[in-house]
Coordinates of C-alpha atoms (C1' of nucleotides) in Angstrom, one line a residue:
Chain A
M1 CA -80.0 -16.7 -36.9
A2 CA -78.1 -15.3 -39.8
S3 CA -81.4 -15.4 -41.6
A4 CA -82.7 -12.4 -39.8
D5 CA -81.8 -10.2 -42.8
R6 CA -83.4 -12.5 -45.2
K7 CA -86.5 -12.6 -43.1
Q8 CA -86.7 -8.9 -42.9
R9 CA -86.3 -8.7 -46.6
I10 CA -89.2 -11.1 -47.2
K11 CA -91.3 -9.0 -44.8
D12 CA -90.5 -5.8 -46.7
D13 CA -91.3 -7.5 -49.9
T14 CA -94.7 -8.7 -48.6
R15 CA -95.4 -5.2 -47.3
K16 CA -94.7 -3.7 -50.6
S17 CA -96.7 -6.3 -52.5
I18 CA -99.7 -5.4 -50.3
L19 CA -99.4 -1.8 -51.2
D20 CA -98.9 -2.7 -54.9
A21 CA -101.9 -4.9 -54.9
A22 CA -104.0 -2.2 -53.2
M23 CA -102.8 0.4 -55.6
R24 CA -103.6 -1.8 -58.6
I25 CA -107.1 -2.4 -57.4
G26 CA -107.6 1.3 -56.7
R27 CA -106.3 2.2 -60.2
E28 CA -108.2 -0.5 -62.1
E29 CA -111.5 -0.6 -60.3
G30 CA -111.6 2.5 -58.1
W31 CA -111.3 2.7 -54.3
Q32 CA -114.9 1.7 -53.6
A33 CA -113.9 -1.7 -55.0
L34 CA -110.9 -2.1 -52.7
S35 CA -111.3 -4.9 -50.2
M36 CA -108.9 -6.7 -47.8
R37 CA -110.0 -10.0 -49.3
K38 CA -109.1 -8.9 -52.9
I39 CA -105.7 -7.8 -51.7
A40 CA -105.2 -11.1 -50.0
D41 CA -106.2 -12.9 -53.2
I42 CA -103.6 -11.0 -55.2
I43 CA -100.7 -11.5 -52.8
E44 CA -101.8 -15.1 -52.3
Y45 CA -102.3 -15.0 -48.6
T46 CA -105.3 -15.0 -46.4
P47 CA -106.7 -11.6 -45.2
P48 CA -105.5 -11.7 -41.6
V49 CA -101.9 -11.5 -42.9
I50 CA -102.4 -8.0 -44.0
Y51 CA -103.1 -7.0 -40.4
E52 CA -99.6 -7.9 -39.5
Y53 CA -98.4 -5.1 -41.8
F54 CA -101.1 -2.5 -41.4
A55 CA -103.4 -1.8 -38.4
N56 CA -106.4 -1.6 -40.6
K57 CA -107.7 -0.7 -44.1
E58 CA -107.6 3.0 -43.3
A59 CA -103.9 2.8 -42.3
L60 CA -103.2 1.0 -45.5
M61 CA -104.8 3.7 -47.5
L62 CA -103.1 6.4 -45.6
E63 CA -99.8 4.8 -46.6
L64 CA -100.9 5.0 -50.2
T65 CA -101.7 8.7 -50.0
K66 CA -98.1 9.1 -48.7
V67 CA -96.9 7.4 -51.8
G68 CA -98.9 9.8 -53.8
Y69 CA -97.4 12.8 -52.1
R70 CA -93.9 11.5 -52.8
I71 CA -94.6 11.1 -56.5
L72 CA -96.2 14.6 -56.6
A73 CA -93.2 16.1 -54.9
K74 CA -90.8 14.4 -57.3
D75 CA -92.7 15.6 -60.3
M76 CA -92.9 19.2 -59.0
K77 CA -89.2 19.3 -58.2
A78 CA -88.4 18.2 -61.7
A79 CA -90.7 20.9 -63.1
Q80 CA -89.0 23.6 -61.0
E81 CA -85.6 22.6 -62.1
K82 CA -86.5 23.1 -65.7
H83 CA -86.6 26.9 -65.3
R84 CA -84.7 29.7 -63.7
L85 CA -87.3 32.5 -63.4
P86 CA -89.6 32.0 -60.4
E87 CA -92.6 32.9 -62.5
K88 CA -91.8 30.2 -65.0
Q89 CA -91.1 27.8 -62.2
L90 CA -94.5 28.5 -60.6
E91 CA -96.4 28.1 -63.8
D92 CA -94.8 24.8 -64.6
M93 CA -95.2 23.5 -61.1
W94 CA -98.9 24.1 -61.0
L95 CA -99.2 22.6 -64.5
T96 CA -97.4 19.6 -63.2
Y97 CA -99.8 19.4 -60.3
W98 CA -102.6 19.5 -62.8
N99 CA -101.1 16.8 -64.9
F100 CA -100.4 14.6 -61.9
A101 CA -104.1 14.8 -60.9
F102 CA -105.2 13.3 -64.2
A103 CA -102.3 10.9 -64.8
E104 CA -102.8 9.5 -61.2
K105 CA -106.5 10.2 -61.1
E106 CA -107.3 7.6 -58.4
L107 CA -104.3 8.5 -56.3
Y108 CA -105.3 12.2 -56.4
Q109 CA -108.8 11.3 -55.3
L110 CA -107.4 9.3 -52.4
M111 CA -105.1 12.3 -51.5
F112 CA -107.7 15.0 -51.7
G113 CA -111.0 13.2 -51.8
I114 CA -113.6 14.4 -49.4
E115 CA -115.0 11.0 -48.4
V116 CA -112.2 8.7 -47.9
N117 CA -110.1 10.0 -45.0
C118 CA -112.1 13.0 -43.8
C119 CA -111.1 14.3 -40.4
V120 CA -107.8 12.3 -40.3
W121 CA -105.8 15.3 -41.4
D122 CA -104.3 16.2 -38.0
N123 CA -100.8 16.6 -39.6
S124 CA -100.4 12.9 -39.7
I125 CA -99.1 13.1 -43.2
P126 CA -95.8 15.1 -43.2
E127 CA -95.3 14.2 -46.8
A128 CA -98.2 16.5 -47.6
E129 CA -96.1 19.5 -46.6
V130 CA -93.4 18.9 -49.1
P131 CA -95.1 20.1 -52.3
A132 CA -96.7 22.9 -50.3
N133 CA -93.3 24.1 -49.0
M134 CA -91.9 24.0 -52.5
I135 CA -94.6 26.4 -53.8
W136 CA -94.2 28.6 -50.8
E137 CA -90.5 29.1 -51.5
V138 CA -91.0 30.0 -55.1
I139 CA -93.8 32.5 -54.2
G140 CA -91.4 34.1 -51.7
E141 CA -88.7 34.3 -54.3
L142 CA -91.1 35.8 -56.9
M143 CA -91.9 38.6 -54.5
G144 CA -88.3 39.7 -54.8
V145 CA -87.9 41.1 -51.3
E146 CA -85.6 40.1 -48.5
N147 CA -88.2 38.9 -45.9
P148 CA -91.5 38.3 -47.7
P149 CA -94.4 38.5 -45.3
E150 CA -95.6 35.0 -44.3
D151 CA -99.3 35.8 -44.4
L152 CA -99.1 37.2 -47.9
I153 CA -97.3 34.1 -49.2
C154 CA -99.9 32.0 -47.4
K155 CA -102.8 33.9 -49.1
R156 CA -101.3 33.6 -52.5
Y157 CA -100.6 29.9 -51.9
Y158 CA -104.2 29.2 -51.0
T159 CA -105.5 31.2 -54.0
F160 CA -103.3 29.1 -56.3
W161 CA -104.3 25.9 -54.7
S162 CA -108.0 26.7 -54.5
V163 CA -108.4 27.4 -58.2
V164 CA -106.3 24.5 -59.3
H165 CA -107.7 22.0 -56.9
G166 CA -111.2 23.3 -57.6
L167 CA -110.9 22.9 -61.3
I168 CA -109.5 19.4 -60.9
S169 CA -112.3 18.4 -58.6
I170 CA -114.9 19.7 -60.9
N171 CA -113.4 17.8 -63.8
L172 CA -113.0 14.5 -61.8
V173 CA -116.6 14.5 -60.7
R174 CA -118.4 15.7 -63.8
Q175 CA -117.0 15.1 -67.2
G176 CA -119.0 17.6 -69.2
V177 CA -116.7 20.6 -68.9
P178 CA -116.4 22.2 -72.4
D179 CA -113.3 21.3 -74.2
G180 CA -110.4 23.7 -74.1
M181 CA -112.1 25.5 -71.2
N182 CA -109.9 23.9 -68.6
E183 CA -106.6 25.0 -70.1
E184 CA -107.9 28.6 -70.6
V185 CA -109.2 28.9 -67.1
L186 CA -106.1 27.4 -65.7
K187 CA -103.6 29.5 -67.6
D188 CA -105.6 32.7 -67.1
A189 CA -106.0 32.1 -63.3
I190 CA -102.3 31.1 -62.8
G191 CA -101.1 34.0 -65.0
G192 CA -103.3 36.4 -63.1
I193 CA -102.1 35.4 -59.7
I194 CA -98.5 35.4 -60.8
R195 CA -98.9 38.9 -62.2
S196 CA -100.4 40.0 -58.9
I197 CA -97.4 38.7 -57.0
K198 CA -94.7 40.0 -59.2
P199 CA -93.2 43.3 -58.0
Chain B
M1 CA -161.9 3.2 -53.6
A2 CA -162.3 6.8 -52.4
S3 CA -159.3 5.9 -50.3
A4 CA -156.9 6.2 -53.3
D5 CA -156.0 9.7 -52.3
R6 CA -155.4 8.9 -48.7
K7 CA -153.2 6.0 -49.8
Q8 CA -151.2 8.1 -52.1
R9 CA -150.8 10.6 -49.3
I10 CA -149.5 8.0 -47.0
K11 CA -147.1 6.8 -49.6
D12 CA -145.8 10.3 -50.2
D13 CA -145.4 10.6 -46.4
T14 CA -143.4 7.4 -46.2
R15 CA -141.2 8.5 -49.1
K16 CA -140.5 11.8 -47.4
S17 CA -139.8 10.1 -44.1
I18 CA -137.3 7.9 -45.8
L19 CA -135.5 10.9 -47.2
D20 CA -135.7 12.7 -43.9
A21 CA -134.2 9.7 -42.1
A22 CA -131.4 9.4 -44.6
M23 CA -130.7 13.1 -44.4
R24 CA -130.6 13.0 -40.6
I25 CA -128.2 10.1 -40.5
G26 CA -126.0 11.8 -43.1
R27 CA -125.9 15.0 -41.1
E28 CA -125.4 13.4 -37.7
E29 CA -123.1 10.6 -38.5
G30 CA -121.8 11.3 -42.0
W31 CA -122.6 9.4 -45.2
Q32 CA -120.3 6.5 -44.6
A33 CA -122.6 5.7 -41.7
L34 CA -125.7 5.7 -43.8
S35 CA -127.3 2.2 -44.2
M36 CA -130.6 1.0 -45.4
R37 CA -131.2 -0.8 -42.1
K38 CA -130.6 2.4 -40.1
I39 CA -133.1 4.2 -42.3
A40 CA -135.6 1.3 -41.8
D41 CA -135.1 1.5 -38.0
I42 CA -136.0 5.2 -38.0
I43 CA -139.0 5.0 -40.2
E44 CA -140.1 1.9 -38.2
Y45 CA -140.3 -0.5 -41.2
T46 CA -138.1 -3.3 -42.4
P47 CA -135.4 -2.6 -45.0
P48 CA -137.2 -4.1 -48.1
V49 CA -139.9 -1.4 -47.8
I50 CA -137.4 1.2 -48.8
Y51 CA -136.9 -0.5 -52.2
E52 CA -140.5 0.2 -53.0
Y53 CA -139.7 3.8 -53.0
F54 CA -136.2 3.9 -54.3
A55 CA -134.5 1.5 -56.7
N56 CA -131.4 1.3 -54.5
K57 CA -129.2 3.2 -52.1
E58 CA -127.6 5.2 -54.9
A59 CA -130.9 6.4 -56.2
L60 CA -131.9 7.4 -52.7
M61 CA -128.8 9.5 -52.3
L62 CA -129.2 11.0 -55.8
E63 CA -132.6 12.2 -54.6
L64 CA -130.9 13.9 -51.6
T65 CA -128.4 15.7 -53.8
K66 CA -131.4 17.1 -55.7
V67 CA -132.8 18.4 -52.5
G68 CA -129.4 20.0 -51.9
Y69 CA -129.5 21.8 -55.2
R70 CA -133.0 23.1 -54.5
I71 CA -131.9 24.6 -51.2
L72 CA -128.8 26.1 -52.8
A73 CA -130.9 27.6 -55.6
K74 CA -133.3 29.1 -53.2
D75 CA -130.6 30.6 -51.1
M76 CA -128.8 32.1 -54.1
K77 CA -132.0 33.5 -55.5
A78 CA -132.6 35.3 -52.2
A79 CA -129.0 36.7 -52.2
Q80 CA -129.4 38.0 -55.7
E81 CA -132.7 39.7 -54.9
K82 CA -131.0 41.7 -52.1
H83 CA -129.1 43.8 -54.6
R84 CA -129.5 45.7 -57.8
L85 CA -126.0 46.0 -59.1
P86 CA -124.7 42.8 -60.8
E87 CA -121.3 43.0 -59.2
K88 CA -123.0 43.1 -55.8
Q89 CA -125.3 40.3 -56.7
L90 CA -122.4 38.1 -57.9
E91 CA -120.5 38.7 -54.7
D92 CA -123.4 37.9 -52.5
M93 CA -124.3 34.9 -54.5
W94 CA -120.9 33.3 -54.2
L95 CA -120.7 34.2 -50.5
T96 CA -124.1 32.5 -50.2
Y97 CA -122.7 29.5 -52.0
W98 CA -119.8 29.5 -49.5
N99 CA -122.1 29.7 -46.5
F100 CA -124.3 26.9 -47.8
A101 CA -121.3 24.6 -48.1
F102 CA -120.6 25.0 -44.4
A103 CA -124.1 25.3 -43.1
E104 CA -125.0 22.1 -45.1
K105 CA -121.6 20.5 -44.9
E106 CA -122.7 16.9 -45.4
L107 CA -125.1 17.9 -48.1
Y108 CA -122.4 19.8 -50.0
Q109 CA -120.1 16.8 -49.7
L110 CA -122.8 14.6 -51.2
M111 CA -123.4 17.1 -54.0
F112 CA -119.8 17.6 -55.0
G113 CA -117.9 14.8 -53.2
I114 CA -115.5 13.0 -55.3
E115 CA -116.2 9.5 -54.0
V116 CA -119.8 9.1 -53.6
N117 CA -121.4 9.3 -57.0
C118 CA -118.5 9.6 -59.3
C119 CA -119.3 9.0 -63.0
V120 CA -123.0 9.4 -62.4
W121 CA -123.1 12.9 -63.7
D122 CA -124.5 12.3 -67.2
N123 CA -126.9 15.3 -66.8
S124 CA -129.2 13.2 -64.7
I125 CA -129.5 16.0 -62.2
P126 CA -131.3 18.9 -64.0
E127 CA -131.4 20.7 -60.6
A128 CA -127.7 21.1 -60.8
E129 CA -128.1 23.6 -63.7
V130 CA -130.3 26.0 -61.8
P131 CA -127.6 27.7 -59.6
A132 CA -125.2 27.6 -62.6
N133 CA -127.6 29.4 -64.8
M134 CA -128.3 32.0 -62.3
I135 CA -124.6 32.9 -62.1
W136 CA -124.3 32.8 -65.9
E137 CA -127.0 35.4 -66.3
V138 CA -125.5 37.8 -63.8
I139 CA -122.1 37.5 -65.4
G140 CA -123.6 38.3 -68.7
E141 CA -125.4 41.3 -67.2
L142 CA -122.2 42.5 -65.6
M143 CA -120.5 42.5 -69.0
G144 CA -122.9 45.2 -70.0
V145 CA -123.1 44.4 -73.7
E146 CA -126.0 43.3 -75.8
N147 CA -125.0 39.7 -76.7
P148 CA -122.2 38.6 -74.3
P149 CA -120.0 35.9 -75.9
E150 CA -121.0 32.5 -74.4
D151 CA -117.5 31.2 -74.1
L152 CA -116.3 34.2 -72.1
I153 CA -119.2 33.8 -69.7
C154 CA -118.3 30.1 -69.4
K155 CA -114.7 30.9 -68.7
R156 CA -115.5 33.3 -66.0
Y157 CA -118.1 31.0 -64.5
Y158 CA -115.6 28.2 -64.2
T159 CA -113.0 30.5 -62.8
F160 CA -115.4 31.6 -60.1
W161 CA -116.6 28.1 -59.4
S162 CA -113.1 26.6 -59.3
V163 CA -111.7 29.0 -56.7
V164 CA -114.7 28.8 -54.5
H165 CA -115.2 25.1 -54.7
G166 CA -111.5 24.5 -54.3
L167 CA -111.3 26.6 -51.2
I168 CA -114.4 24.8 -49.8
S169 CA -113.0 21.4 -50.5
I170 CA -109.7 22.2 -48.9
N171 CA -111.5 23.4 -45.8
L172 CA -113.8 20.4 -45.6
V173 CA -111.0 17.9 -45.9
R174 CA -108.3 19.5 -43.8
Q175 CA -109.2 21.8 -40.9
G176 CA -105.8 23.4 -40.4
V177 CA -106.3 26.4 -42.7
P178 CA -105.1 29.6 -40.9
D179 CA -107.9 31.6 -39.5
G180 CA -109.1 34.6 -41.5
M181 CA -107.2 33.3 -44.5
N182 CA -110.4 31.9 -46.1
E183 CA -112.3 35.2 -46.1
E184 CA -109.3 37.1 -47.5
V185 CA -108.6 34.6 -50.2
L186 CA -112.3 34.4 -51.1
K187 CA -112.9 38.1 -51.1
D188 CA -109.7 38.8 -53.1
A189 CA -110.4 36.2 -55.7
I190 CA -114.1 37.1 -56.2
G191 CA -113.2 40.7 -56.3
G192 CA -110.5 40.1 -58.7
I193 CA -112.6 38.2 -61.1
I194 CA -115.4 40.7 -60.9
R195 CA -113.0 43.5 -61.7
S196 CA -111.8 41.5 -64.7
I197 CA -115.4 41.2 -66.0
K198 CA -116.6 44.7 -65.5
P199 CA -116.3 46.8 -68.6
Chain C
dT1 C1' -80.6 -35.1 -31.1
dA2 C1' -85.0 -34.5 -28.6
dT3 C1' -87.9 -31.1 -26.6
dA4 C1' -89.8 -26.5 -26.0
dT5 C1' -90.8 -22.2 -28.1
dT6 C1' -91.6 -19.0 -31.2
dT7 C1' -93.3 -17.6 -35.9
dG8 C1' -96.2 -17.8 -40.0
dC9 C1' -100.3 -18.6 -41.6
dT10 C1' -105.1 -20.4 -41.9
dT11 C1' -109.8 -21.4 -40.5
dA12 C1' -113.8 -19.9 -38.7
dA13 C1' -116.4 -16.8 -36.8
dC14 C1' -118.7 -12.0 -35.6
dA15 C1' -121.2 -8.1 -36.8
dC16 C1' -122.0 -5.5 -40.2
dT17 C1' -123.4 -4.1 -45.4
dG18 C1' -126.9 -3.9 -49.9
dT19 C1' -130.4 -6.5 -51.9
dT20 C1' -133.9 -10.0 -53.2
dA21 C1' -137.3 -14.1 -53.1
dG22 C1' -140.9 -16.0 -50.8
dA23 C1' -144.1 -16.3 -47.0
dT24 C1' -147.5 -14.0 -44.2
dA25 C1' -150.7 -10.6 -42.6
dA26 C1' -153.9 -6.9 -43.7
dT27 C1' -156.9 -4.6 -46.7
dT28 C1' -159.9 -4.0 -50.6
dT29 C1' -162.9 -5.9 -54.0
dA30 C1' -166.5 -9.1 -55.7
Chain D
dT1 C1' -168.3 -14.1 -46.5
dA2 C1' -164.8 -15.5 -50.1
dA3 C1' -161.3 -14.1 -53.4
dA4 C1' -157.9 -11.0 -54.8
dT5 C1' -154.9 -7.6 -54.1
dT6 C1' -151.6 -5.0 -51.5
dA7 C1' -148.6 -4.2 -47.6
dT8 C1' -145.2 -5.9 -44.9
dC9 C1' -141.9 -9.1 -42.9
dT10 C1' -138.7 -13.1 -42.4
dA11 C1' -134.9 -15.2 -44.0
dA12 C1' -131.5 -15.6 -46.9
dC13 C1' -127.3 -14.6 -50.2
dA14 C1' -123.0 -12.6 -51.0
dG15 C1' -120.2 -9.4 -49.7
dT16 C1' -117.6 -6.2 -46.2
dG17 C1' -113.7 -5.2 -42.1
dT18 C1' -111.8 -7.5 -38.3
dT19 C1' -110.4 -10.8 -34.7
dA20 C1' -109.6 -15.0 -31.8
dA21 C1' -108.2 -19.6 -31.8
dG22 C1' -105.6 -23.2 -33.7
dC23 C1' -102.3 -25.7 -36.6
dA24 C1' -97.9 -26.5 -38.6
dA25 C1' -93.4 -25.4 -39.7
dA26 C1' -89.1 -23.2 -38.5
dT27 C1' -86.2 -22.0 -34.8
dA28 C1' -84.0 -22.0 -30.2
dT29 C1' -82.9 -24.5 -26.0
dA30 C1' -81.7 -28.6 -23.2

DNA sequence: TATATTTGCTTAACACTGTTAGATAATTTA
DNA sequence: TAAATTATCTAACAGTGTTAAGCAAATATA
């Protein structure tokens, strides 16, 4: 009876160990190698146990993408707090986004990959909005007016995101991009957009 | 003996029907639904027959991406030939690229998807260079000098490609992008880059 | 304390997947 | 017509996600 807490704690631990195991397989062998049986092996249970914690494989992976968004949000927040000027903040935040994509390569693929969870984006991941909102705010600030027009912020946000995400995708899929090209394109593009925002 | 030609013709037909069947499944149900057995059903053979034409499923899909690049190259060539001014050509070519991505959504995902054929990009798809080279040439022309510096063309090319591919990826994965935003971002970005190139 | 009930976990199966070896049927050659 | 070749299929292997049924241990009830 008094063991209810302990039981819950054990359950939480198991849930976390499932996510950890899945993440480990994803990172070490790629998502195509992730299987329920492999997870079960690692956590030393049989596969059906996993279904007591997650409805199915897709739900499990959705949880992992949420973890990814939380890490990204934390990183970007830290980057923002390193500067005072909005233009410097923006630059560092996007650079942080860039670095995250390669430091957590597999996680980024899971979060933005085209295959994995296509058509499951019906706002079921509120975590995804956190990094977006952070950028939105800084863009608004950079504009330097009282009530910055929503649609303009939106446009700028998508321009930023497109160029950064596009460059990342290209680099993740093909690895023959000339050396040094990435940094130049990235800095040029980000700088250009920032200049077009600044009053 | 004289039937060698006819035999070869039948073989070619079967090969094509395999590709057609695979393409149909990909388009209608998505690539995650593509299976060798489904292809076999459509072509009215048993699965092992497919392996006489393609080493494995991956090789079959690689062939489909090549088909995709050939269609894209044809479309872009037509777009270019509609104009004389390089800036107009560039604009139309990227718009054509954009339209292709949505008209041939599944094909585009196969060509540039992060999951499917990751790490198989060791220049094994010469077709992929055709559209790239077309853009390169027009950028060089737009610069208006005798020997345009390679690295600058390269940089511009990647900037173009990043923003367009990024915007496409975002739209293919999540479908909540505000209406009209895409066109604006696209036109702004392309226009901006073109202006930065023009002498 | 003895019985009933719930909980945790496993076994075994189903319907799939890509892929291959071996058998069989059809065609071509001698 | 008989032999050799080619075309095709059957059946299997090892893997996948997922679920139903059963067992055993912990808990709650009498």
